[in-house]
Structure formats: C-alpha cells, structure tokens
PDB file of C-alpha atoms in Angstrom:
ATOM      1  CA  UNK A   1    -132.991 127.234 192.785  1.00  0.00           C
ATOM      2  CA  UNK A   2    -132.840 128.641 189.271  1.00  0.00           C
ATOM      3  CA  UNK A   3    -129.520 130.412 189.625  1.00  0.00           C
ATOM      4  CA  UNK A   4    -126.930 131.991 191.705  1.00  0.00           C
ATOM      5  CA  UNK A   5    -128.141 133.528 194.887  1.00  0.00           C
ATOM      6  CA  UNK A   6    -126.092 136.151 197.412  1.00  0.00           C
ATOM      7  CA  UNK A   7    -127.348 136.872 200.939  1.00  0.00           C
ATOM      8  CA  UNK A   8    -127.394 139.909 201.849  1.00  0.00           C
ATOM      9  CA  UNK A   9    -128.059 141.897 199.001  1.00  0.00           C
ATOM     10  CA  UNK A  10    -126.572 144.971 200.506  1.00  0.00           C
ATOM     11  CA  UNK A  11    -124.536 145.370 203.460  1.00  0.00           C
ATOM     12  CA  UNK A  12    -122.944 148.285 205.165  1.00  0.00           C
ATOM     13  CA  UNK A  13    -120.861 148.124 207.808  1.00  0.00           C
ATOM     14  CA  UNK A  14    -118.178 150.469 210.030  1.00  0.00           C
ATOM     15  CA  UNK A  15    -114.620 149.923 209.907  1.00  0.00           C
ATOM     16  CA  UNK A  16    -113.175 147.444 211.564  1.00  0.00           C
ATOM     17  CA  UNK A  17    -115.820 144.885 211.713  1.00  0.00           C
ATOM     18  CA  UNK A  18    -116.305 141.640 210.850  1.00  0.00           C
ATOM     19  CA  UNK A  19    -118.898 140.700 207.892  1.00  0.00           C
ATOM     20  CA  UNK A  20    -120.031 137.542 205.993  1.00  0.00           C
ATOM     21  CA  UNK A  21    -121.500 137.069 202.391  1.00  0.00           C
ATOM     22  CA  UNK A  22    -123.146 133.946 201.713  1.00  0.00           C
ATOM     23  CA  UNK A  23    -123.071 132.317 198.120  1.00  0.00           C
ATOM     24  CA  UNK A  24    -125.881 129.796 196.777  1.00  0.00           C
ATOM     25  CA  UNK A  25    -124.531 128.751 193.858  1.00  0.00           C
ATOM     26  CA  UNK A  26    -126.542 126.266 191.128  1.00  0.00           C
ATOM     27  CA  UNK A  27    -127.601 122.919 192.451  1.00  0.00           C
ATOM     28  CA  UNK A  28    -125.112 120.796 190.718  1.00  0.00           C
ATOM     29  CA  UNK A  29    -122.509 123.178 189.994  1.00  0.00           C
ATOM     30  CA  UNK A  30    -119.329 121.857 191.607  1.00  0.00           C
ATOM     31  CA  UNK A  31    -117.079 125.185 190.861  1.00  0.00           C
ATOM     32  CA  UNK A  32    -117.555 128.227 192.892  1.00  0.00           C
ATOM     33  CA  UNK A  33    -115.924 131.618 192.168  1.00  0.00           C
ATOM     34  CA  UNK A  34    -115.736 135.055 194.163  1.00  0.00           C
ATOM     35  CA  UNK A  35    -115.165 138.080 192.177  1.00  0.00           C
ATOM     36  CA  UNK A  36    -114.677 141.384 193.636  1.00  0.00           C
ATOM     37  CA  UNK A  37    -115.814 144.288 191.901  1.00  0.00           C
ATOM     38  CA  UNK A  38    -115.241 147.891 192.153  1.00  0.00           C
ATOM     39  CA  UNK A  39    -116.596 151.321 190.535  1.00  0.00           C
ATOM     40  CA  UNK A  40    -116.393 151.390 187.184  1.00  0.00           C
ATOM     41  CA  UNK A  41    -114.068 148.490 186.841  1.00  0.00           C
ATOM     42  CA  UNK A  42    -114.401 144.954 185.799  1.00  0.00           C
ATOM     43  CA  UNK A  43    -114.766 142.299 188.458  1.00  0.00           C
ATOM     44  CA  UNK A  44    -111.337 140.989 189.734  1.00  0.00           C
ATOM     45  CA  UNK A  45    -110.700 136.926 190.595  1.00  0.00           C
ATOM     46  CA  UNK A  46    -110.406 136.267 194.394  1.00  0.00           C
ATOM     47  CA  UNK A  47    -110.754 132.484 195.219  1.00  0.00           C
ATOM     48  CA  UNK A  48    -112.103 129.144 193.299  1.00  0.00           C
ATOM     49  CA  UNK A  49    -113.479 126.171 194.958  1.00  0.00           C
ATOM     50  CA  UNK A  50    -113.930 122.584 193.459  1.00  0.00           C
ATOM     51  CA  UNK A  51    -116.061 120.623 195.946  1.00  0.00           C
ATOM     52  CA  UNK A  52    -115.298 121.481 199.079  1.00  0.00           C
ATOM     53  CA  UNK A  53    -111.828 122.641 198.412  1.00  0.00           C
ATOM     54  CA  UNK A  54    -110.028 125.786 197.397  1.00  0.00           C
ATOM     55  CA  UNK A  55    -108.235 125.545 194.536  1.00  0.00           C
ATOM     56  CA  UNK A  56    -107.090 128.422 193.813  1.00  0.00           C
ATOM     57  CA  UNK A  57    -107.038 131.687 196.290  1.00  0.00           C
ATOM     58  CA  UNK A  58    -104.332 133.583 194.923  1.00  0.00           C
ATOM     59  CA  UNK A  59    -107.140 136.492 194.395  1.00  0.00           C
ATOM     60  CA  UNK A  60    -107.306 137.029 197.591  1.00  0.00           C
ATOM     61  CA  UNK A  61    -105.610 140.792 198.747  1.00  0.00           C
ATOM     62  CA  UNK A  62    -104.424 139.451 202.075  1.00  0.00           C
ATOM     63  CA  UNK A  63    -105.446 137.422 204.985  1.00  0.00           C
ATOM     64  CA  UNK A  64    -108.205 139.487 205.998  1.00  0.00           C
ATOM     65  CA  UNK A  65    -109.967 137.630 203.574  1.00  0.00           C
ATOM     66  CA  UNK A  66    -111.327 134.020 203.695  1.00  0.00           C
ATOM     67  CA  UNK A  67    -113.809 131.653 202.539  1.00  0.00           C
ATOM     68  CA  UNK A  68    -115.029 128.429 203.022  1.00  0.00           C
ATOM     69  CA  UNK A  69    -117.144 125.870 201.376  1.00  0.00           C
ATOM     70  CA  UNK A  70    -117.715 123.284 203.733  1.00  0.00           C
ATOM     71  CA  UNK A  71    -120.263 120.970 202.446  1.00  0.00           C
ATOM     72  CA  UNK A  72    -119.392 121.695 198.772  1.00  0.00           C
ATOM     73  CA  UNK A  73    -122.374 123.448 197.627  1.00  0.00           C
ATOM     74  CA  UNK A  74    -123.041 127.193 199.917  1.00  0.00           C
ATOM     75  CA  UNK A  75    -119.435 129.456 200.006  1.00  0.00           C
ATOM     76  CA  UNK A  76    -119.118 132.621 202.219  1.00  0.00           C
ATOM     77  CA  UNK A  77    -116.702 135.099 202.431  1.00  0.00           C
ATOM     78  CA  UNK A  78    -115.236 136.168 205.535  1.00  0.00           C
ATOM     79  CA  UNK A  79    -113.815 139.789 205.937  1.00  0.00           C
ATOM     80  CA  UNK A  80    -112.507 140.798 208.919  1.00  0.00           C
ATOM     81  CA  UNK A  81    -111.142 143.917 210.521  1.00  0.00           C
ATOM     82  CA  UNK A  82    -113.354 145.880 207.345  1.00  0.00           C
ATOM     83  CA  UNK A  83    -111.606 148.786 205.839  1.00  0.00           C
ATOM     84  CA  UNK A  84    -112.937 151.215 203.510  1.00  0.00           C
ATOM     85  CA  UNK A  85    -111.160 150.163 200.624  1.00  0.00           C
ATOM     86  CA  UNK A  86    -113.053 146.958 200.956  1.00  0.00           C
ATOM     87  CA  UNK A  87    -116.156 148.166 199.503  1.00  0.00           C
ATOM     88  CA  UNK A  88    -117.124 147.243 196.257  1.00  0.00           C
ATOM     89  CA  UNK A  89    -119.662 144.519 195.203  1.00  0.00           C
ATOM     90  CA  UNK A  90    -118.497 141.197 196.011  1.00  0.00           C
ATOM     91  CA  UNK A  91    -119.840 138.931 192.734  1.00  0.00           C
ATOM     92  CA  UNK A  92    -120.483 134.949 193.162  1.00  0.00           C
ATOM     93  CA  UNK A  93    -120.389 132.347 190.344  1.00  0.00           C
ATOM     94  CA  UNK A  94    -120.937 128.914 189.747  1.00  0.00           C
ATOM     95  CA  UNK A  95    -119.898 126.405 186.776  1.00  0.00           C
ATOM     96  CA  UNK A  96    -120.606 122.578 186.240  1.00  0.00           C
ATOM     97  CA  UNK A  97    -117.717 121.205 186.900  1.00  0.00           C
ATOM     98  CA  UNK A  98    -113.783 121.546 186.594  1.00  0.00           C
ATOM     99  CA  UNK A  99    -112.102 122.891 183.710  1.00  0.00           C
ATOM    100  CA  UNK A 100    -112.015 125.904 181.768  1.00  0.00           C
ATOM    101  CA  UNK A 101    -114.659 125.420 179.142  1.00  0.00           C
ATOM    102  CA  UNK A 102    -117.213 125.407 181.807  1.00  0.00           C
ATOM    103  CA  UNK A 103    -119.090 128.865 181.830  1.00  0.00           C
ATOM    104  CA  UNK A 104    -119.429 130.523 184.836  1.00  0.00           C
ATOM    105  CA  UNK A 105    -123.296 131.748 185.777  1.00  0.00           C
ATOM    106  CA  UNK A 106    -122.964 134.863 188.230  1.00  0.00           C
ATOM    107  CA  UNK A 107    -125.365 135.848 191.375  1.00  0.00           C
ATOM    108  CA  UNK A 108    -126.629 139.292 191.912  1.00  0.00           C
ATOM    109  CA  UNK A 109    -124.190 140.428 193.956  1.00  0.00           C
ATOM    110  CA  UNK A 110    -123.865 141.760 197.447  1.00  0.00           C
ATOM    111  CA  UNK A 111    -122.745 145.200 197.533  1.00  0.00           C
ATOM    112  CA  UNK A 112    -120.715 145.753 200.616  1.00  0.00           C
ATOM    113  CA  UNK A 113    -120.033 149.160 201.573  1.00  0.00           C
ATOM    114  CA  UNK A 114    -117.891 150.022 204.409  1.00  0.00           C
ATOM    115  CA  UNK A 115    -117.490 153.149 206.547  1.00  0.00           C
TER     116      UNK A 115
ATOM    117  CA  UNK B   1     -99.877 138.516 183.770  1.00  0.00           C
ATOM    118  CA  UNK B   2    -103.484 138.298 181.729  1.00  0.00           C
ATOM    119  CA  UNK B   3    -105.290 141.361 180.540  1.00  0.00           C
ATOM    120  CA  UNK B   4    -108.205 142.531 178.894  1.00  0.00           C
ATOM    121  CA  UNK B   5    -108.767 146.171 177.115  1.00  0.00           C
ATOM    122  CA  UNK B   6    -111.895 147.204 175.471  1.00  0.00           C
ATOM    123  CA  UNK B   7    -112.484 149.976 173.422  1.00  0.00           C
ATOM    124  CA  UNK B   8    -114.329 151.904 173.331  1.00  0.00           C
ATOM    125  CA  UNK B   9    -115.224 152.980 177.591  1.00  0.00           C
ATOM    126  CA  UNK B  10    -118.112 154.548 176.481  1.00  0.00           C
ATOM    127  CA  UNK B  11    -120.753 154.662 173.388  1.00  0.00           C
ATOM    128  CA  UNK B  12    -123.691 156.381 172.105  1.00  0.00           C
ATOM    129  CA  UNK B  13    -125.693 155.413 169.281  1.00  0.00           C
ATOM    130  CA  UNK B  14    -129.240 156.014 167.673  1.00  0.00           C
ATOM    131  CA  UNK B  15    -131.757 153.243 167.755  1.00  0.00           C
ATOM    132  CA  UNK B  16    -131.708 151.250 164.925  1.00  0.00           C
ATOM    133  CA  UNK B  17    -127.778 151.265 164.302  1.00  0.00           C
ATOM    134  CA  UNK B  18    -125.771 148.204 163.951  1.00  0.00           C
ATOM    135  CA  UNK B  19    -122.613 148.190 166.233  1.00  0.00           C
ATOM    136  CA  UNK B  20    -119.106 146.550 167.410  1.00  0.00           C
ATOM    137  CA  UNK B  21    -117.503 146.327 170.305  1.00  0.00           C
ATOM    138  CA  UNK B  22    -114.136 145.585 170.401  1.00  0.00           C
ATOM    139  CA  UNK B  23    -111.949 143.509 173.158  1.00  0.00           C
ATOM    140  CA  UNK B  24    -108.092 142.596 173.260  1.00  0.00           C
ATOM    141  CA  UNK B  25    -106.379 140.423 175.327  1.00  0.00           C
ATOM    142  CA  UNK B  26    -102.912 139.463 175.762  1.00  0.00           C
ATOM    143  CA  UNK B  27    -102.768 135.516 176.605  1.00  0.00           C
ATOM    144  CA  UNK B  28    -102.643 133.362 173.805  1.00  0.00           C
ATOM    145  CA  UNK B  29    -103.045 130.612 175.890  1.00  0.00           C
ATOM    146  CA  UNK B  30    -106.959 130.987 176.115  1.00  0.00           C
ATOM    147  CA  UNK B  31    -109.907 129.113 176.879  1.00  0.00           C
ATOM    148  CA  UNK B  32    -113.164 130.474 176.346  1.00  0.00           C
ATOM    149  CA  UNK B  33    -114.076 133.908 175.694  1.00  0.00           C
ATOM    150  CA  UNK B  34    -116.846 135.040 177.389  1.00  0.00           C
ATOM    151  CA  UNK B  35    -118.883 138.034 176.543  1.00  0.00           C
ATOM    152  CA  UNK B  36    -121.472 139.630 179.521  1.00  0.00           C
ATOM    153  CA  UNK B  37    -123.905 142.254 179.952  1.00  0.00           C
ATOM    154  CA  UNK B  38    -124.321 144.125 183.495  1.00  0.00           C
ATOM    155  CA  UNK B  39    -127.614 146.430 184.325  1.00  0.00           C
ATOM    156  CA  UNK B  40    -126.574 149.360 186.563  1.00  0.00           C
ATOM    157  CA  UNK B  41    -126.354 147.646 190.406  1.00  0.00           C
ATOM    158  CA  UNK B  42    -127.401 144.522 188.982  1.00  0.00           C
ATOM    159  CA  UNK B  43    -124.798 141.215 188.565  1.00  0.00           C
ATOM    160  CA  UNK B  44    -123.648 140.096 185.113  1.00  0.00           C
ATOM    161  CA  UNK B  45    -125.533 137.851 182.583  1.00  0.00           C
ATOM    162  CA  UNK B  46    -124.017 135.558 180.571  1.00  0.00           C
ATOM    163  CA  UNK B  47    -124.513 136.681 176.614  1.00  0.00           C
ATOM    164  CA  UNK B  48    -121.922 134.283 174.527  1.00  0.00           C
ATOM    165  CA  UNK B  49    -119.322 132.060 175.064  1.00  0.00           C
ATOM    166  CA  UNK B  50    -116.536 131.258 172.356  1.00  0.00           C
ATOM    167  CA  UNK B  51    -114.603 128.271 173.216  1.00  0.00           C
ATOM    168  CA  UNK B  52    -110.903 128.759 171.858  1.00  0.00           C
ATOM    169  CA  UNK B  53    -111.228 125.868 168.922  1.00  0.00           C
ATOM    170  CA  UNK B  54    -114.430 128.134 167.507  1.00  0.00           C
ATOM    171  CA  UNK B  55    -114.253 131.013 165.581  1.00  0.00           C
ATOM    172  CA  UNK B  56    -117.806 132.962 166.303  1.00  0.00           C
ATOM    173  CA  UNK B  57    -121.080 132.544 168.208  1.00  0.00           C
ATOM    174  CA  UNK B  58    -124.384 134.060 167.674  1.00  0.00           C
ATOM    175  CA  UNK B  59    -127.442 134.330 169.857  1.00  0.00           C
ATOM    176  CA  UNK B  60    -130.490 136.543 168.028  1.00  0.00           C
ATOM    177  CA  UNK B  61    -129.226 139.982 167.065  1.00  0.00           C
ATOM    178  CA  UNK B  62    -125.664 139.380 168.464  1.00  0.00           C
ATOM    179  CA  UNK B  63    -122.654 137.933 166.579  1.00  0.00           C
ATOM    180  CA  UNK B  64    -119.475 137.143 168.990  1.00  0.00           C
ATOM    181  CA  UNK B  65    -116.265 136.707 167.232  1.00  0.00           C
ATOM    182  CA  UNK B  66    -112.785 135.220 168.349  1.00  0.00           C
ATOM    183  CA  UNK B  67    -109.310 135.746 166.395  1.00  0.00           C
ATOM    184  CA  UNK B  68    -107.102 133.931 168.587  1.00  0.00           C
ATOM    185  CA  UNK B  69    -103.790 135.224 166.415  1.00  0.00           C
ATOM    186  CA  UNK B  70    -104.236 138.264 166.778  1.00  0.00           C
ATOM    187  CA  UNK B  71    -105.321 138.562 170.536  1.00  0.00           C
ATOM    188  CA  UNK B  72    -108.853 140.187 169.806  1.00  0.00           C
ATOM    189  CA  UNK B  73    -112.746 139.170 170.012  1.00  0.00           C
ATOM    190  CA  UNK B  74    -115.829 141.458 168.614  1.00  0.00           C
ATOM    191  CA  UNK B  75    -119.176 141.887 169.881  1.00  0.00           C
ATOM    192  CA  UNK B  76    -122.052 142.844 166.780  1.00  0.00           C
ATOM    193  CA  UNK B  77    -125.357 144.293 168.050  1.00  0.00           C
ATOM    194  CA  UNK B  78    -127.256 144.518 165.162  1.00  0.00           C
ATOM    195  CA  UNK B  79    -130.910 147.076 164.562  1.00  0.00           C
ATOM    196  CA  UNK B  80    -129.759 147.967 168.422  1.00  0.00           C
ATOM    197  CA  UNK B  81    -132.786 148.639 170.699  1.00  0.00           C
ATOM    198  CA  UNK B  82    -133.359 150.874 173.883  1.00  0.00           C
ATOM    199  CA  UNK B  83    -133.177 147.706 176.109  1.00  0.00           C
ATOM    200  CA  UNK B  84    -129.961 147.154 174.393  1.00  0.00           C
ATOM    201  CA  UNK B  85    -128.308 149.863 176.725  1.00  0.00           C
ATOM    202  CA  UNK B  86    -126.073 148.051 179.410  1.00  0.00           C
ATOM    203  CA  UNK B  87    -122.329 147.703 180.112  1.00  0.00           C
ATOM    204  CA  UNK B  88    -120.936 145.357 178.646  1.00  0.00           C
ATOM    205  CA  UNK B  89    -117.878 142.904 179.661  1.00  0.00           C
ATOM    206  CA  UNK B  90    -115.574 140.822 177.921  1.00  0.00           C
ATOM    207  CA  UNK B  91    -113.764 138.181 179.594  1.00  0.00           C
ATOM    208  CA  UNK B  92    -111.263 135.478 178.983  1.00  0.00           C
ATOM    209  CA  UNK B  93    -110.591 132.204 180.854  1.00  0.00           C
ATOM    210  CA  UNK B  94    -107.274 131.182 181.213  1.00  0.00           C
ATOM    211  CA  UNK B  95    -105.434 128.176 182.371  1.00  0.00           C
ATOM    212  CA  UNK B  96    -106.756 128.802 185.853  1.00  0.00           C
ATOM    213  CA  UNK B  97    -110.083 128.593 185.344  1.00  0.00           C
ATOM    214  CA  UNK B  98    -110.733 132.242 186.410  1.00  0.00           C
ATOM    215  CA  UNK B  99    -111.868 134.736 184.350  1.00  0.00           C
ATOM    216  CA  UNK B 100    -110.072 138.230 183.570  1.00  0.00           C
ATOM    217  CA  UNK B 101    -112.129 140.897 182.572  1.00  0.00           C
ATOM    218  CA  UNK B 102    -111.934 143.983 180.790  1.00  0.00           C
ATOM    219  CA  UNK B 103    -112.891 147.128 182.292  1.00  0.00           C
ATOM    220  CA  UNK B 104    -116.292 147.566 179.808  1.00  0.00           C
ATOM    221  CA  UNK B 105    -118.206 148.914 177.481  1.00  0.00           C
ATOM    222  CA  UNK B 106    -121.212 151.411 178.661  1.00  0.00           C
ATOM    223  CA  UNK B 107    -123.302 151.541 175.972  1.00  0.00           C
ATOM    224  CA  UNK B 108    -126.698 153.669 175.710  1.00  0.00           C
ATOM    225  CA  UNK B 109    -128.973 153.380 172.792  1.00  0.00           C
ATOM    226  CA  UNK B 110    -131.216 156.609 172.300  1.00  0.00           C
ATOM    227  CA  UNK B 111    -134.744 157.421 170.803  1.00  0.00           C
TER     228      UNK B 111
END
C-alpha cells in the first residue's frame, strides 16, 4: 500500500474486555512503532519492533498491554482487561530500517474508546 | 528523562502573516528533529526532518531550524493560509529510536 494503515478505525468497547488493533505498516519498512495518544497531548512511545522482534517495549504502562509482529511486516496490539483510562488513539508508524535517522511515517490511527 | 515544550499551546493569526513556532528540548544527545502536522481526529503527517549534523530544512513556505546548543528548533510558516490551520508537533529522536513529542501547537489562520 501507499502508507501506514490501522484496522479498525474506531473502536469502542466496555470495560474489561479484550480488544486488538492491527498495524499495516509500509511494504519494506522493517521498524514498527506504537504510540499512544491522548486528549490534547502529544503521542507517547509504547513499543518498537525491528523485524519480527521487539526491541524496545519499555512504553508499555503494564502487562495489560502486548504486541506482536510475527511475520515482520503486520503488528497488533493486544489490550486486555480494558479500562477507561485506556482510551485514547492508539497511533502506528513505520521507518526503513534501524537507526535513528530513519523517519517514522504514521497511520491514521485507531481511536479506542472504552466504557 | 527526554522532553519536549512548545510554546506557544495555542495561536491565532490573520491570513497572510508570517509565523514561528517555537520547540525546546532537553537531550543534547539528539538525532533527528522531526516537525508534524495533525488535522483534528486525523493521524500525523510528516512536514520536516532535521538530522542533528544539519542546521535547517525547508519544504515550500516552511523553514525548520535546529540549534542543537541551545536545546531549541523553530518552525517558519511564511504568507500563512487557511489550510495552514492544524496542530502542530515537534518531536525529537533520541538514542532509542523513539520519538518524544511535545504537547503542540494549535494553530488557526483566519479570513
């Protein structure tokens, strides 16, 4: 595809429950990011693949969140036991490869609202 | 522990006006610095990028520049447009590869 897709685009959900958000990221790109974002703030780091591996997850606010990248290319990010302080928009982004001069291209987002 | 701060939260100008936006960050240590513009419920676009060996970048009416001593980049809209209002995010990658952003910039341009 062109760029970064997210599946769903919006998602609501009750408290408690389980959700996923899927991440397309640019066909190539070997870096995957989840941001989190909340209302009126700027979007916060959770977890960085490279390939198929996480490289960095120290975003993550605790183990109710979790994501995999199995095949190295589609990431999604597994909530579980929602609470309501878990909804925000949940931002994906890709890069080229490793390293920190690569810039990051970001998906739509998938707003995730919880009640 | 990185941060970003821009100033100001919130702006108003006329059409036609030339503009700054300001960002600070706190770790010298940086990478790129990466400005982006967000559309109310929409994700973030990509506007410049300023690796950390180059001093400025510019892309039609916008200038991006990056002061590494003193901690601070700038954002110039210039002859600013309707279309031009947005929010507006600064960002910095680190030695992590992750980027920390500032909180924004809403800007609206009027008739």
């Amino acid at each position: 595809g062109a760029g970064v897709s997210q599946t769903p685009s919006n998602k609501v959900t009750e408290k408690g429950k389980y959700v996923e958000l899927r991440c397309d990221p640019i066909s190539g790109h070997t870096a995957l990011y989840w941001y989190r974002q909340s209302l009126g703030q700027g979007p916060e780091f959770l977890i960085y693949f490279q390939g198929t591996g996480a490289a960095d997850d120290s975003g993550l606010p605790n183990d109710r969140f979790f994501a995999v990248r199995p095949e190295g290319s589609v990431s999604t990010l597994k909530i579980q036991r929602t609470e309501r302080g878990d909804s925000a928009v949940y931002l994906c982004a890709s890069s080229l490869g490793q390293g920190t001069y690569n810039e990051q291209f970001f998906g739509p987002g998938t707003r995730l609202t919880v009640l | 522990k990185q941060e970003v701060t821009q100033i100001p939260a919130a702006l108003s100008v006329p059409e036609g006006e030339n503009l700054v936006l300001n960002c600070s960050f706190t770790d010298s240590a940086i990478y790129n610095l990466q400005w982006f513009r967000q559309d109310p419920g929409k994700g973030l676009t990509s506007l410049l990028l300023i690796q950390s060996s180059q001093r400025e970048q510019t892309s039609g009416r916008l200038n991006a520049s990056l002061d590494k001593s003193s901690g601070r980049s700038t954002l110039y809209i210039a002859a600013s447009q309707p279309g031009d209002s947005a929010t507006y995010l600064c960002s910095q990658t680190g030695t992590a590869s992750k980027l920390t952003f500032g909180t924004g910039t809403r800007l609206q341009v009027t008739l």
